PDB file of C-alpha atoms and ligand atoms in Angstrom:
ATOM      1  CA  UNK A 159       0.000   0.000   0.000  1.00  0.00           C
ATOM      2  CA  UNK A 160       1.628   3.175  -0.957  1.00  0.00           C
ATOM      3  CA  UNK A 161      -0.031   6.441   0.930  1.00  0.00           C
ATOM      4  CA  UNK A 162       0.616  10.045   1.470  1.00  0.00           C
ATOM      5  CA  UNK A 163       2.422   9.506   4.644  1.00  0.00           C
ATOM      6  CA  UNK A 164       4.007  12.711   5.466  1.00  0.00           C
ATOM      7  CA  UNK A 165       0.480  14.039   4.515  1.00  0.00           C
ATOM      8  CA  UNK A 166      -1.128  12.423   7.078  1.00  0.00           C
ATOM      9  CA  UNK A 167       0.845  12.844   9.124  1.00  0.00           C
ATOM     10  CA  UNK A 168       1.391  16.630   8.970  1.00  0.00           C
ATOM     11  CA  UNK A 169      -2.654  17.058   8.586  1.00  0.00           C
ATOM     12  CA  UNK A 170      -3.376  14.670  11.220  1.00  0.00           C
ATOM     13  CA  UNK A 171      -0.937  16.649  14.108  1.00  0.00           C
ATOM     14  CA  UNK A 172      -2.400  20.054  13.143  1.00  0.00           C
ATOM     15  CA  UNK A 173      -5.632  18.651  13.176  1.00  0.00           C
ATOM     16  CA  UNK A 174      -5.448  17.226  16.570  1.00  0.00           C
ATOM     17  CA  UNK A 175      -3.515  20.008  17.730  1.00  0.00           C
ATOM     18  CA  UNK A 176      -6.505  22.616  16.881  1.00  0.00           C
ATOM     19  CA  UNK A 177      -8.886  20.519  18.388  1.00  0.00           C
ATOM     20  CA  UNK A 178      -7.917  17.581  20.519  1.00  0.00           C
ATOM     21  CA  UNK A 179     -11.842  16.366  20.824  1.00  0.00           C
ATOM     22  CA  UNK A 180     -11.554  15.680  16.963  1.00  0.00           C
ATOM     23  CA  UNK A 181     -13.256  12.254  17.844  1.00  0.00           C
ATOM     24  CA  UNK A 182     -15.958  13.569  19.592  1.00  0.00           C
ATOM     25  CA  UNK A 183     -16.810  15.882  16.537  1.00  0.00           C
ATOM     26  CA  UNK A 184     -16.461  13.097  14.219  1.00  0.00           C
ATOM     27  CA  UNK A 185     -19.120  10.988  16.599  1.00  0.00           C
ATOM     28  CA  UNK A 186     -21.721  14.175  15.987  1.00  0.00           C
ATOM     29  CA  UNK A 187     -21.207  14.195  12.170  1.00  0.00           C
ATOM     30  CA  UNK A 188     -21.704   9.984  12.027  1.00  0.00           C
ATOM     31  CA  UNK A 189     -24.817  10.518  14.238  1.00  0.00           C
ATOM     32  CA  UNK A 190     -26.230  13.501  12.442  1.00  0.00           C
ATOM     33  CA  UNK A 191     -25.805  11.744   8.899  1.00  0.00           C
ATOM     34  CA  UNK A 192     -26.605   8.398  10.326  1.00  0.00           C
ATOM     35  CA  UNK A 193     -28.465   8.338  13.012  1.00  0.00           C
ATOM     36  CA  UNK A 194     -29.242   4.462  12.340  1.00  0.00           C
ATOM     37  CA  UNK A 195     -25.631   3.533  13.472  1.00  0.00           C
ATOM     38  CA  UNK A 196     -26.396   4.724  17.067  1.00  0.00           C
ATOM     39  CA  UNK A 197     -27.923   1.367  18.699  1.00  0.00           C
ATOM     40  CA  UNK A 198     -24.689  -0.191  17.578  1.00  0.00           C
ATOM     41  CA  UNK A 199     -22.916   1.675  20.221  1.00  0.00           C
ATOM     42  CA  UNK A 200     -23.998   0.287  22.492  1.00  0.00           C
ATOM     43  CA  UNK A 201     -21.326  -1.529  25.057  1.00  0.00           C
ATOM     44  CA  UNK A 202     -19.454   1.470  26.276  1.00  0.00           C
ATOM     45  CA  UNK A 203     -20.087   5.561  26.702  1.00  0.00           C
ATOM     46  CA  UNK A 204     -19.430   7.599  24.092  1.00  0.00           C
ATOM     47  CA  UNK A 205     -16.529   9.568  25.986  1.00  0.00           C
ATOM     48  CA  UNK A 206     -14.959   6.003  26.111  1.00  0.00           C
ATOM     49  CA  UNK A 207     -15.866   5.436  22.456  1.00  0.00           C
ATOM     50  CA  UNK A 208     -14.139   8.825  21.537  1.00  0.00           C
ATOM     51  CA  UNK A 209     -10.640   7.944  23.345  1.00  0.00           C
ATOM     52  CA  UNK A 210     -10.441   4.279  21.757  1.00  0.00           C
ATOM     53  CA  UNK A 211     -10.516   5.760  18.941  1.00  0.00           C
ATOM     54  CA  UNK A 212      -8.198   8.412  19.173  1.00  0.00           C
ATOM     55  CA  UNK A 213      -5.650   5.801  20.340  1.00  0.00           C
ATOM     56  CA  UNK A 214      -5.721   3.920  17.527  1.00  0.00           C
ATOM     57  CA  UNK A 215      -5.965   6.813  15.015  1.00  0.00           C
ATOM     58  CA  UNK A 216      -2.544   7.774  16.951  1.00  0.00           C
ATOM     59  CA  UNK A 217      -1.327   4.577  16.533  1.00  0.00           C
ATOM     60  CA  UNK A 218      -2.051   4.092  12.802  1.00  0.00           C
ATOM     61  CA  UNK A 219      -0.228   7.306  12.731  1.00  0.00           C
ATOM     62  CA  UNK A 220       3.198   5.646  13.896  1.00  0.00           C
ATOM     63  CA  UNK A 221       2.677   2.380  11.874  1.00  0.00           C
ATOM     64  CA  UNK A 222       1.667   3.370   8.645  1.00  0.00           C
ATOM     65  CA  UNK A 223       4.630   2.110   7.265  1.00  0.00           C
ATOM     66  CA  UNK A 224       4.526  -1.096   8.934  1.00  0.00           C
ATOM     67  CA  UNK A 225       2.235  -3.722   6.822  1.00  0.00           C
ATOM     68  CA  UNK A 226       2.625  -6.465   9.078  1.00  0.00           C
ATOM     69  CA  UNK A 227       1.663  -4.221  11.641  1.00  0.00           C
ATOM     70  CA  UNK A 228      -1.256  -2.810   9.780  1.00  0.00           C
ATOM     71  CA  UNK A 229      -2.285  -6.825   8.954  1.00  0.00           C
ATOM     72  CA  UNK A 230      -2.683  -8.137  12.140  1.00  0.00           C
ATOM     73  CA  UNK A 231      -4.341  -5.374  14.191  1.00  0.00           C
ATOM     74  CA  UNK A 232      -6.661  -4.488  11.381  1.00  0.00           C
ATOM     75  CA  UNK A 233      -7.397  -7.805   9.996  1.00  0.00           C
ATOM     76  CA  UNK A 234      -8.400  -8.184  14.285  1.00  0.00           C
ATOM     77  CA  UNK A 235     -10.242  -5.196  14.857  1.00  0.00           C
ATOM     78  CA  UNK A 236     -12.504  -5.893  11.448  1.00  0.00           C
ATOM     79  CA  UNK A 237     -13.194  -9.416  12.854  1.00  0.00           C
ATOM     80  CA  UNK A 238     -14.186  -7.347  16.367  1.00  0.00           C
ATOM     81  CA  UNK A 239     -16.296  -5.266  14.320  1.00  0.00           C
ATOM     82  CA  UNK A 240     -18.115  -7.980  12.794  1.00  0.00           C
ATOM     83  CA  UNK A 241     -19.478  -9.102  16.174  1.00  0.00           C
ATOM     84  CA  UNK A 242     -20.501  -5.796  16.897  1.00  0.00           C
ATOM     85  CA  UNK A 243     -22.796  -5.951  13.776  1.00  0.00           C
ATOM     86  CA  UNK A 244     -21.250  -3.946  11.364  1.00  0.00           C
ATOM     87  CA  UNK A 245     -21.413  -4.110   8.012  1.00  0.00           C
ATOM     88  CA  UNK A 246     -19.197  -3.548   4.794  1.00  0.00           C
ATOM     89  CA  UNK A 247     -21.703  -0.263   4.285  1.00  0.00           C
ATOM     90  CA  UNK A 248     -20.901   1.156   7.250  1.00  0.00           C
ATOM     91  CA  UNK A 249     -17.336   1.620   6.382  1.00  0.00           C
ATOM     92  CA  UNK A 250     -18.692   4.321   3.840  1.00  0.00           C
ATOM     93  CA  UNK A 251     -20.783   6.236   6.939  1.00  0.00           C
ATOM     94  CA  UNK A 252     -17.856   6.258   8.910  1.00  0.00           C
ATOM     95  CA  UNK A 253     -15.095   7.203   6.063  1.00  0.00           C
ATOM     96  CA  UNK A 254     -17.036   9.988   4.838  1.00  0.00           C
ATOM     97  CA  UNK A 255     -17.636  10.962   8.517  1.00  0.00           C
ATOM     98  CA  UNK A 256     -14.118  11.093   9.516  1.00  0.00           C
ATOM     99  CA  UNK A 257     -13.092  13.238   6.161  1.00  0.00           C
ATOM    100  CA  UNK A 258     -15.643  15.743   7.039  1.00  0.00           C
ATOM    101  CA  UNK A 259     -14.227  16.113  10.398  1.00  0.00           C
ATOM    102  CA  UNK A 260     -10.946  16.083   9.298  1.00  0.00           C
ATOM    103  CA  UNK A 261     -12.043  18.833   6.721  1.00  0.00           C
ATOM    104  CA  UNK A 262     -14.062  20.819   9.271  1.00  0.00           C
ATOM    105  CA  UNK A 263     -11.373  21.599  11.675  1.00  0.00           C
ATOM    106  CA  UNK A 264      -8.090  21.636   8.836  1.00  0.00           C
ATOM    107  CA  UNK A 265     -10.437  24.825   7.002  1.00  0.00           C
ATOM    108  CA  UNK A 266      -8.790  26.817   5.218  1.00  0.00           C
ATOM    109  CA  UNK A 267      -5.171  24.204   5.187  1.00  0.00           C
ATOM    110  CA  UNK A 268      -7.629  21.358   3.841  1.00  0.00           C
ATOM    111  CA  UNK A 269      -6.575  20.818   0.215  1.00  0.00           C
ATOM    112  CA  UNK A 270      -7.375  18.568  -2.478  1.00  0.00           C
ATOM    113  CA  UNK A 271      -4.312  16.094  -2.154  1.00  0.00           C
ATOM    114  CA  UNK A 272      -5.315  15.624   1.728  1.00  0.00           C
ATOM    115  CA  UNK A 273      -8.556  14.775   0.753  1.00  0.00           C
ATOM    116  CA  UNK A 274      -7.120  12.063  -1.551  1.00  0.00           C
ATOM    117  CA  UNK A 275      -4.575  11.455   0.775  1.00  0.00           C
ATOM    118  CA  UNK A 276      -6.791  10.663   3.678  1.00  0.00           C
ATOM    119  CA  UNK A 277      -9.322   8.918   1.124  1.00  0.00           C
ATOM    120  CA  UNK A 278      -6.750   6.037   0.229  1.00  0.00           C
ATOM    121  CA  UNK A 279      -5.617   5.950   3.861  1.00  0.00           C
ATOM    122  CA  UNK A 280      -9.355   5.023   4.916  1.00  0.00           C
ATOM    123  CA  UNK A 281      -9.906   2.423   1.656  1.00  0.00           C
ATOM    124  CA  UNK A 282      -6.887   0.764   2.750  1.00  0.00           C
ATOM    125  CA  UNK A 283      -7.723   0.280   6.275  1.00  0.00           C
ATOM    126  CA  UNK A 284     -11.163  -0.697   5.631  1.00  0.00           C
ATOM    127  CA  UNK A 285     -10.203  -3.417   3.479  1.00  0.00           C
ATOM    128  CA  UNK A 286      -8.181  -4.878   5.881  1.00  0.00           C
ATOM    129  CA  UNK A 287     -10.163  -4.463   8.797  1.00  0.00           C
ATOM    130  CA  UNK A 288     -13.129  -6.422   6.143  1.00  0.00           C
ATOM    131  CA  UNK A 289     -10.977  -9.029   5.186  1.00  0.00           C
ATOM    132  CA  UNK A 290     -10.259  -9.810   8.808  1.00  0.00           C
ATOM    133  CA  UNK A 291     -13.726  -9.821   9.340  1.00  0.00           C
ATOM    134  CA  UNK A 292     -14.587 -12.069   6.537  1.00  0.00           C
ATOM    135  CA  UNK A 293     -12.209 -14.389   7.933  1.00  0.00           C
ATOM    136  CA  UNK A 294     -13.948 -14.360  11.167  1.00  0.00           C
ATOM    137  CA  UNK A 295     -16.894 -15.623   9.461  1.00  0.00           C
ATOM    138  CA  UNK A 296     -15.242 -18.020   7.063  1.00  0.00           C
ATOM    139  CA  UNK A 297     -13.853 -19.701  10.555  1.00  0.00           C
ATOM    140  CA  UNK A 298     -17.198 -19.578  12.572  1.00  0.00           C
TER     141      UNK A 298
HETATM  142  C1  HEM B  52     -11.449   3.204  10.295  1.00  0.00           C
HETATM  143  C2  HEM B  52     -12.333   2.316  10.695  1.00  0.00           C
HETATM  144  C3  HEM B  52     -12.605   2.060  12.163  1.00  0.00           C
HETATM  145  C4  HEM B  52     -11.761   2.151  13.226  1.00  0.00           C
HETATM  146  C5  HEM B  52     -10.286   2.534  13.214  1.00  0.00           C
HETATM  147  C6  HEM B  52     -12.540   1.789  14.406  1.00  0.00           C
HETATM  148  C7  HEM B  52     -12.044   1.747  15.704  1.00  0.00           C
HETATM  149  C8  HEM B  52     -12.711   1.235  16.790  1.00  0.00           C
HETATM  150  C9  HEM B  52     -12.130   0.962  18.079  1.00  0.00           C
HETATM  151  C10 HEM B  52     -10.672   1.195  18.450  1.00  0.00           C
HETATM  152  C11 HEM B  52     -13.097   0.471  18.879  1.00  0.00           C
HETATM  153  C12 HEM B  52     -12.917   0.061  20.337  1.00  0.00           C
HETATM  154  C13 HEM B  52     -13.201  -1.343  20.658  1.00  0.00           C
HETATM  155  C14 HEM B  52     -12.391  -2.360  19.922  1.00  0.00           C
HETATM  156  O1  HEM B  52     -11.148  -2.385  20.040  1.00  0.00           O
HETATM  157  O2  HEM B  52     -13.028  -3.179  19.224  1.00  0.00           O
HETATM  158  C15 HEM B  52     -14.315   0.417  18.093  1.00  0.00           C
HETATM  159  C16 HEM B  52     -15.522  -0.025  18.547  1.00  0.00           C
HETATM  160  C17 HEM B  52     -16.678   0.025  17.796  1.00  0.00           C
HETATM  161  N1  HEM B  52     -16.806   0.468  16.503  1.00  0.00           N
HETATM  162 FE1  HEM B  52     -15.327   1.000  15.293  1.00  0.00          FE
HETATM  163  N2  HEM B  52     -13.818   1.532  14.034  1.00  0.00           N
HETATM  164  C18 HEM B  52     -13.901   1.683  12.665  1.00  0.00           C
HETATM  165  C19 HEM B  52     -15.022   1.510  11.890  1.00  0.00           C
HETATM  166  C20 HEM B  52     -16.280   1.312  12.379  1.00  0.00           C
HETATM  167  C21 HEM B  52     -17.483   1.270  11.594  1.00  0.00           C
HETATM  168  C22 HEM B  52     -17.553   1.399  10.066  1.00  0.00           C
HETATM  169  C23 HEM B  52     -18.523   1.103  12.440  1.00  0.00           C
HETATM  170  C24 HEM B  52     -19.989   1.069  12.083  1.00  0.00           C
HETATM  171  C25 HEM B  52     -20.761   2.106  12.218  1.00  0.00           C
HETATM  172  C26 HEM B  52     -17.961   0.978  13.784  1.00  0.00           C
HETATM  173  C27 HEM B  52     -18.673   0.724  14.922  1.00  0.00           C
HETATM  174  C28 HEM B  52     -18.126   0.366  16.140  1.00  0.00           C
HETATM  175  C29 HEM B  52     -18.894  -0.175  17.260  1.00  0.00           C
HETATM  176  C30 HEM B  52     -20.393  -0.429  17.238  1.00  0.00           C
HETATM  177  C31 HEM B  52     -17.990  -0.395  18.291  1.00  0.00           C
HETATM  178  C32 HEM B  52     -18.294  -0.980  19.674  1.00  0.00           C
HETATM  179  C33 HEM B  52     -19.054  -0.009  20.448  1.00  0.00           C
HETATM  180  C34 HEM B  52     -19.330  -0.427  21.855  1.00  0.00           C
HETATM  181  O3  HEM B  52     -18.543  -1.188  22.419  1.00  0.00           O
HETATM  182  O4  HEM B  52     -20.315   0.095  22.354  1.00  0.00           O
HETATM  183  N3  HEM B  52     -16.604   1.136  13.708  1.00  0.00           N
HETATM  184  N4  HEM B  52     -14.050   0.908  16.822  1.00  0.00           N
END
């Protein structure tokens, strides 16, 4: 996989540096746009929601260069995600969701090659976090 990594990288510190509750803005947009994803959420509170996944949007950040890396904790987080009931769809509410969060707070630095950028980044991890989970069902 071949992405934009200083441009994520660059776009994803001044975005968290302007506003370090970037998950909790991209939890509004999903809910506003798709309000039929809420009763998924359903284990934990959403605070708790936001900081898991700010962790692991920090640590994509440090291992986007490392594939086996990328692999295993994706291809085990999709294969989480298909217990939790989601489906391939759903990768499109929350892609889309992310970008426009991403977009909202960048403003007037977001660009056309971030949104590309960030784009791929999100394809790519979908599809591995969907393969693991459609080897999670192959297995069951
Ligand atoms: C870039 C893609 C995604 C990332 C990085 C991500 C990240 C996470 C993380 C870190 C957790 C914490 C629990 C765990 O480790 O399993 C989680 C839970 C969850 N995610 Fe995702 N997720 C992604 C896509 C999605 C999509 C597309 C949906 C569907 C709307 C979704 C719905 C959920 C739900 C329902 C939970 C569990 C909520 C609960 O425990 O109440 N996620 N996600």
């Amino acid at each position: 996989m071949s992405l934009n990594v200083p441009a994520l990288r660059s776009s994803f510190d001044l975005v968290v540096e302007r506003e370090p509750q970037l998950t909790h803005l991209f939890y509004d947009i999903l809910f506003q746009r798709y309000p039929q994803a809420k009763p998924l959420f359903r284990n934990n509170p959403r605070q708790e929601q936001e900081k898991m996944l700010t962790d692991v949007l920090v640590k994509l950040m440090d291992h986007l260069e490392d594939a086996p890396w990328l692999v295993r904790e994706l291809g085990a987080l999709g294969s989480k995600h298909a217990d939790y009931g989601v489906t391939d769809e759903m990768y499109g509410w929350v892609g889309s969701s992310l970008l426009a969060a991403l977009e909202q707070v960048a403003a007037d630095e977001w660009t056309p090659e971030l949104a590309a950028a960030w784009t791929e980044a999100f394809q790519a991890i979908a599809s591995l976090m969907q393969a693991g989970a459609r080897q999670h069902a192959d297995a069951e």
